[in-house]
mmCIF file of C-alpha atoms in Angstrom:
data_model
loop_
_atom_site.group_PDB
_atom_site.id
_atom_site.type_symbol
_atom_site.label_atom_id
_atom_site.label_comp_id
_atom_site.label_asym_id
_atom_site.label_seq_id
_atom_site.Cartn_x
_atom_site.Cartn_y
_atom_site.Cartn_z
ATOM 1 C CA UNK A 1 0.000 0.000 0.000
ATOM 2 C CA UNK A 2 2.539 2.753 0.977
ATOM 3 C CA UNK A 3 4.270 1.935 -2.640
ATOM 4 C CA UNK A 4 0.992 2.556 -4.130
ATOM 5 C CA UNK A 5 0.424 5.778 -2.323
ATOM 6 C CA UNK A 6 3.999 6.893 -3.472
ATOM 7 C CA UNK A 7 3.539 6.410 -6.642
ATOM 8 C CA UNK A 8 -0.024 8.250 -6.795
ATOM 9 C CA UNK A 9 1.461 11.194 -5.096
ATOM 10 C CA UNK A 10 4.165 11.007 -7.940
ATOM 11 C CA UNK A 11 1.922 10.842 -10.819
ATOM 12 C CA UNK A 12 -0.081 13.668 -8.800
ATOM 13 C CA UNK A 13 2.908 15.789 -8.676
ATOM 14 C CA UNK A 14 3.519 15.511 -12.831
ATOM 15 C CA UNK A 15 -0.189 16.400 -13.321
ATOM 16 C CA UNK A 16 0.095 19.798 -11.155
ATOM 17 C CA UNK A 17 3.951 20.312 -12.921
ATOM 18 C CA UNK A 18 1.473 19.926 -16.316
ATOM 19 C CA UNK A 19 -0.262 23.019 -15.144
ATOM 20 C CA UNK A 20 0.989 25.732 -17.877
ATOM 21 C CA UNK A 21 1.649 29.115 -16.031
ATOM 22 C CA UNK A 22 0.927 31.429 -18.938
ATOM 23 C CA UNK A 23 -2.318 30.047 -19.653
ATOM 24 C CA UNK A 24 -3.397 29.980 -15.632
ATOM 25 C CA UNK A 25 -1.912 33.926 -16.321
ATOM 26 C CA UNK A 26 -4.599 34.521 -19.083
ATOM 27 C CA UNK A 27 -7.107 33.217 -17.832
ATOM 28 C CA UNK A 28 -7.127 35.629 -14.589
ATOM 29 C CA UNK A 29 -7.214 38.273 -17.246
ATOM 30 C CA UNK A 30 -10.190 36.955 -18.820
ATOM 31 C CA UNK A 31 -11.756 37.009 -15.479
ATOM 32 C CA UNK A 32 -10.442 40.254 -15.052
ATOM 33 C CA UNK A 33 -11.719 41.892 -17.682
ATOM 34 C CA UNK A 34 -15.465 40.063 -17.320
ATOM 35 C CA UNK A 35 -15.236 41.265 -13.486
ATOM 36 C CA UNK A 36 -14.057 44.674 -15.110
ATOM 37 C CA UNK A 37 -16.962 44.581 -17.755
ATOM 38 C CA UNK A 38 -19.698 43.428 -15.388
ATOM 39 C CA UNK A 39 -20.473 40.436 -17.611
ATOM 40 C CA UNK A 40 -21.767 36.931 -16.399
ATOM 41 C CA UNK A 41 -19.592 33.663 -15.639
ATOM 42 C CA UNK A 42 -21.163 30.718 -16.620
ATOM 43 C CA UNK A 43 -19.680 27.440 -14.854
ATOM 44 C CA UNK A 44 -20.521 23.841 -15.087
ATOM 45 C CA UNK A 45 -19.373 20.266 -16.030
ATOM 46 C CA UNK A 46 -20.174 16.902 -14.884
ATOM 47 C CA UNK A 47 -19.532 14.212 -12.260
ATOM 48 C CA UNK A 48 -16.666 15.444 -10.353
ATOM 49 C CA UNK A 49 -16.198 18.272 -13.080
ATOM 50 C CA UNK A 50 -20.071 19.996 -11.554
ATOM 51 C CA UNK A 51 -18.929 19.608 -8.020
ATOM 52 C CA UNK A 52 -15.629 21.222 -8.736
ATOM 53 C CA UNK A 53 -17.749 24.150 -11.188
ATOM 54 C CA UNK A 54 -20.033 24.557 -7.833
ATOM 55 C CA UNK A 55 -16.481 25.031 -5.732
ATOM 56 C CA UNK A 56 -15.342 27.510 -8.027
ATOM 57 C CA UNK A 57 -18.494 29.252 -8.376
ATOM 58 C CA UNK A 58 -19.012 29.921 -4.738
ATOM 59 C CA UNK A 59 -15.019 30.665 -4.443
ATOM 60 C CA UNK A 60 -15.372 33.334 -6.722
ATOM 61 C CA UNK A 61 -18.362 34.461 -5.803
ATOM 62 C CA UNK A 62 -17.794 35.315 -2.287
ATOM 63 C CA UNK A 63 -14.041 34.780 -1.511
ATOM 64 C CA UNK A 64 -12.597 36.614 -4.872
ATOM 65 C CA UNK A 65 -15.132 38.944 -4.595
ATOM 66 C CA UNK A 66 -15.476 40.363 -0.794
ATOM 67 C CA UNK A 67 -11.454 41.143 -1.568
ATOM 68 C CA UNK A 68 -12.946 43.308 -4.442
ATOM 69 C CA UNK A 69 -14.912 46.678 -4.863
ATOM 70 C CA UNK A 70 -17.225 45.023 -6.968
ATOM 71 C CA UNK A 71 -18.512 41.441 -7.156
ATOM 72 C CA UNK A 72 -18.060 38.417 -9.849
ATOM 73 C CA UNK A 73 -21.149 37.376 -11.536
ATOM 74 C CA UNK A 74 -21.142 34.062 -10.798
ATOM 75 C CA UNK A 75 -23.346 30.914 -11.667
ATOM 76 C CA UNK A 76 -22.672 27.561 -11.809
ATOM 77 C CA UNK A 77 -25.214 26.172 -14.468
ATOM 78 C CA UNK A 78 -25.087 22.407 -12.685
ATOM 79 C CA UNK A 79 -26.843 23.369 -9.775
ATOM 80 C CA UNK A 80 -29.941 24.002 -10.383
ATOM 81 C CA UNK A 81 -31.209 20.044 -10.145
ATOM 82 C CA UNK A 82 -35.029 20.755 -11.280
ATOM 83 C CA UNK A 83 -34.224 22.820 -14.113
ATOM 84 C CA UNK A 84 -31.528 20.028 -15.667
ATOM 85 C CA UNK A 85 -33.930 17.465 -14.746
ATOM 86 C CA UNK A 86 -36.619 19.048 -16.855
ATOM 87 C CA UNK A 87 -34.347 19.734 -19.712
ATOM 88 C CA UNK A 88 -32.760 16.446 -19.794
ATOM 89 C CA UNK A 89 -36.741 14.548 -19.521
ATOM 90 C CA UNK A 90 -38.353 17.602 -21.916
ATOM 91 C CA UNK A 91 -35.745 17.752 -24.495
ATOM 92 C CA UNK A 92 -32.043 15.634 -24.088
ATOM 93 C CA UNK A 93 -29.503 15.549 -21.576
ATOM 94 C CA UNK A 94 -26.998 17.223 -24.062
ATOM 95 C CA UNK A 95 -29.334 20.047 -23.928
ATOM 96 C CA UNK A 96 -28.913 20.760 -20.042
ATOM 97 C CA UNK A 97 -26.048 23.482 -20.374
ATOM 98 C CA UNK A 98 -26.448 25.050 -23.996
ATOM 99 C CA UNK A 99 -30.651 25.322 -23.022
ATOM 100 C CA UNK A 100 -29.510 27.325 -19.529
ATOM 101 C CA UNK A 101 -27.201 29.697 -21.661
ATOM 102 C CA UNK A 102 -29.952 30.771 -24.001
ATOM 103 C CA UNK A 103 -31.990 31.899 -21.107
ATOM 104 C CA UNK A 104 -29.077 33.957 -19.665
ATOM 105 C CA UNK A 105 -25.693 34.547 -21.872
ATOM 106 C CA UNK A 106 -25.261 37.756 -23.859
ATOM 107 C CA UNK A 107 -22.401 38.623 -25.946
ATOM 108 C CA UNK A 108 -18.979 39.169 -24.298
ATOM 109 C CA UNK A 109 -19.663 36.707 -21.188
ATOM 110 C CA UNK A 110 -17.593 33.723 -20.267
ATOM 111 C CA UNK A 111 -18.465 30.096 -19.980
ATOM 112 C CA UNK A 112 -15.919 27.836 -18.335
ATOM 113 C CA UNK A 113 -16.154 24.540 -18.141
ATOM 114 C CA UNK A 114 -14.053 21.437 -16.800
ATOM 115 C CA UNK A 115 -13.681 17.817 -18.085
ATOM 116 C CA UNK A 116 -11.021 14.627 -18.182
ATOM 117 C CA UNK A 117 -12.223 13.634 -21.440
ATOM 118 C CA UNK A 118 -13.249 16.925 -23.200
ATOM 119 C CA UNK A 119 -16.212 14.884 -24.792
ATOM 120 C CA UNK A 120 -19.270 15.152 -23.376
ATOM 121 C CA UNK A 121 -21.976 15.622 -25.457
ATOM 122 C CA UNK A 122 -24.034 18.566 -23.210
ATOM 123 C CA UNK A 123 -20.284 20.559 -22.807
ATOM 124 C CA UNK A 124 -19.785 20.363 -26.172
ATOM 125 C CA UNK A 125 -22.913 21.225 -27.392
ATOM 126 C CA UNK A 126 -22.834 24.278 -25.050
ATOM 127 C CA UNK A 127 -19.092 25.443 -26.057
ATOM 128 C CA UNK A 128 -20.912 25.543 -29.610
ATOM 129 C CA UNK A 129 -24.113 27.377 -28.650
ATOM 130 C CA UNK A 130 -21.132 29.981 -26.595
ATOM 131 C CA UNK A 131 -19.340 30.278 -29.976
ATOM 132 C CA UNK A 132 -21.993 31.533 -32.258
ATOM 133 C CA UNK A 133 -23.527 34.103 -29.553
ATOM 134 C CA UNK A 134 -20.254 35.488 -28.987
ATOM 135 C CA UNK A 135 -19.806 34.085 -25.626
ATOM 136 C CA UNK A 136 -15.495 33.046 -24.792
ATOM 137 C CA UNK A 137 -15.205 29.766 -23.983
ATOM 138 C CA UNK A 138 -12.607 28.280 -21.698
ATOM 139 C CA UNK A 139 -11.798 24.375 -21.055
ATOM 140 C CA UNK A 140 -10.052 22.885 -18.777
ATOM 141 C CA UNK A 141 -9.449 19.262 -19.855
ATOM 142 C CA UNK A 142 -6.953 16.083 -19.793
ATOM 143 C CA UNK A 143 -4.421 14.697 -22.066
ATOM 144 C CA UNK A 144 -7.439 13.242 -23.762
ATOM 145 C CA UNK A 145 -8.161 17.028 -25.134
ATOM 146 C CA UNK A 146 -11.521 16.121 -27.026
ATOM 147 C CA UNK A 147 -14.027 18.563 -28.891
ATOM 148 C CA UNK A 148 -13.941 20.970 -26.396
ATOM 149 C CA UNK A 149 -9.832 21.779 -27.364
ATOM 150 C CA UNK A 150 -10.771 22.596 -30.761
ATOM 151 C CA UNK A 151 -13.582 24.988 -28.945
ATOM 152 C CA UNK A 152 -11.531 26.806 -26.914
ATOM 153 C CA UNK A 153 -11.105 30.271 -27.139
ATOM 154 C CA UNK A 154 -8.891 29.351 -23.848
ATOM 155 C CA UNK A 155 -7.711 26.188 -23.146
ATOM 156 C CA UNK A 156 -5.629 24.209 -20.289
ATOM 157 C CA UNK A 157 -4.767 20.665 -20.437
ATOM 158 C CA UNK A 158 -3.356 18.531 -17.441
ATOM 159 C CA UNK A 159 -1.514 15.916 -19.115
ATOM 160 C CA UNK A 160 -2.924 12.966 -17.318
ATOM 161 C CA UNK A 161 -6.105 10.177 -18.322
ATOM 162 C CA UNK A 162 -6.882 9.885 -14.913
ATOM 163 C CA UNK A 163 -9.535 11.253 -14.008
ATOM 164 C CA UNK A 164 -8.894 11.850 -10.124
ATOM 165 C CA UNK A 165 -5.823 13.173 -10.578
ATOM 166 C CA UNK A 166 -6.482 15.514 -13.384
ATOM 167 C CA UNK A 167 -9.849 16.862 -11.293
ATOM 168 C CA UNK A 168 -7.851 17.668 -8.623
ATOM 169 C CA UNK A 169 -4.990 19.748 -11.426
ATOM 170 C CA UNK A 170 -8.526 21.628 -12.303
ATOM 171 C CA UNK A 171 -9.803 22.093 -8.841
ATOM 172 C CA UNK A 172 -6.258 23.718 -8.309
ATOM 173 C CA UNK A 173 -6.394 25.735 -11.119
ATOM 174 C CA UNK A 174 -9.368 27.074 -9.888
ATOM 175 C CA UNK A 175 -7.874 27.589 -6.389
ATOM 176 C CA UNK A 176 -5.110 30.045 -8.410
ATOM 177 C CA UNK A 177 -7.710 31.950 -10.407
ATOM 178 C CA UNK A 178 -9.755 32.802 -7.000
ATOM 179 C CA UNK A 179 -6.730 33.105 -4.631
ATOM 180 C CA UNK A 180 -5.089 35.961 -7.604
ATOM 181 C CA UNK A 181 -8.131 37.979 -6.602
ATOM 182 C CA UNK A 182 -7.666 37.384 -3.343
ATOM 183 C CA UNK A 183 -3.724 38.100 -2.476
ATOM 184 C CA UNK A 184 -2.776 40.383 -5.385
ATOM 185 C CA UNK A 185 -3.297 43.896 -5.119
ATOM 186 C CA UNK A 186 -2.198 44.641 -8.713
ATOM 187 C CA UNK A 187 -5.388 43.056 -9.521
ATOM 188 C CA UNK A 188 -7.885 45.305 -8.254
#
């Protein structure tokens, strides 16, 4: 077991040294500028992706922005259970993230969204909804890439399969993004 554990905290280590710098770096500015511009954040993802879109969501929402004079328009699209219930049994499950945008995304807002695989068929079909309304689309995926690289307007990959350890590389991306808010000064 404890050669197990070593070599998980190993592979854990190479997924975090995956995490490109300058891209963490631009992405700050794109929240930046939305925070700047007053424009919407639209999180979300699935599985262990949703829970860590719900993290970041409130982490912005009240951390990032009680350090600021102004606060983040935050939402994180998977938490609203009825509503992707309905969606999913009314329409298709696909539909559960591009059908919430309609309702709420103008031109110049951000979607983000997280996933291991960069596959799935309601992410994708959102990133692709974002494009043609003019919303910027970030991804954060694995080594995998998927749809959602070619997507992108911004895009970070953790160069792992596994999906634990590259949720975690996301969930600490997110940490950065919130925390640069939080202990910079240059950034308000």
């Amino acid at each position: 077991m404890i050669d197990w554990i070593a070599r998980y905290v190993d592979q854990q280590k190479a997924a975090l040294d995956s995490i490109p710098a300058e891209s963490v770096e631009t992405w700050v500015a794109c929240f930046r500028e939305a925070w700047a511009q007053e424009k919407q954040l639209f999180v979300f993802g699935n599985g262990g992706s949703a829970a860590n879109a719900s993290h970041f969501a409130t982490d912005l929402g009240k951390g990032s922005s009680d350090k600021l004079s102004k606060r983040f328009k935050v939402l994180s699209l998977n938490d609203n259970l009825p509503w992707i219930t309905a969606i999913g049994n009314d329409y298709d499950y696909a539909d559960i993230y591009r059908r919430q945008l309609e309702n709420y995304a103008q031109p110049g807002d951000l979607m983000m969204t997280m996933s291991v695989s960069g596959n799935s068929p309601n992410l994708l079909q959102a990133a692709r909804w974002a494009k043609e309304h003019q919303v910027k689309v970030l991804a954060m995926v694995g080594s995998k890439r998927g749809g959602l690289a070619e997507l992108a307007d911004h895009l970070i990959v953790i160069e792992s399969e596994h999906y634990g350890r590259v949720e975690d590389a996301h969930m600490g991306i997110c940490h950065m993004i919130c925390y640069a808010f939080m202990e910079i000064e240059s950034l308000q």
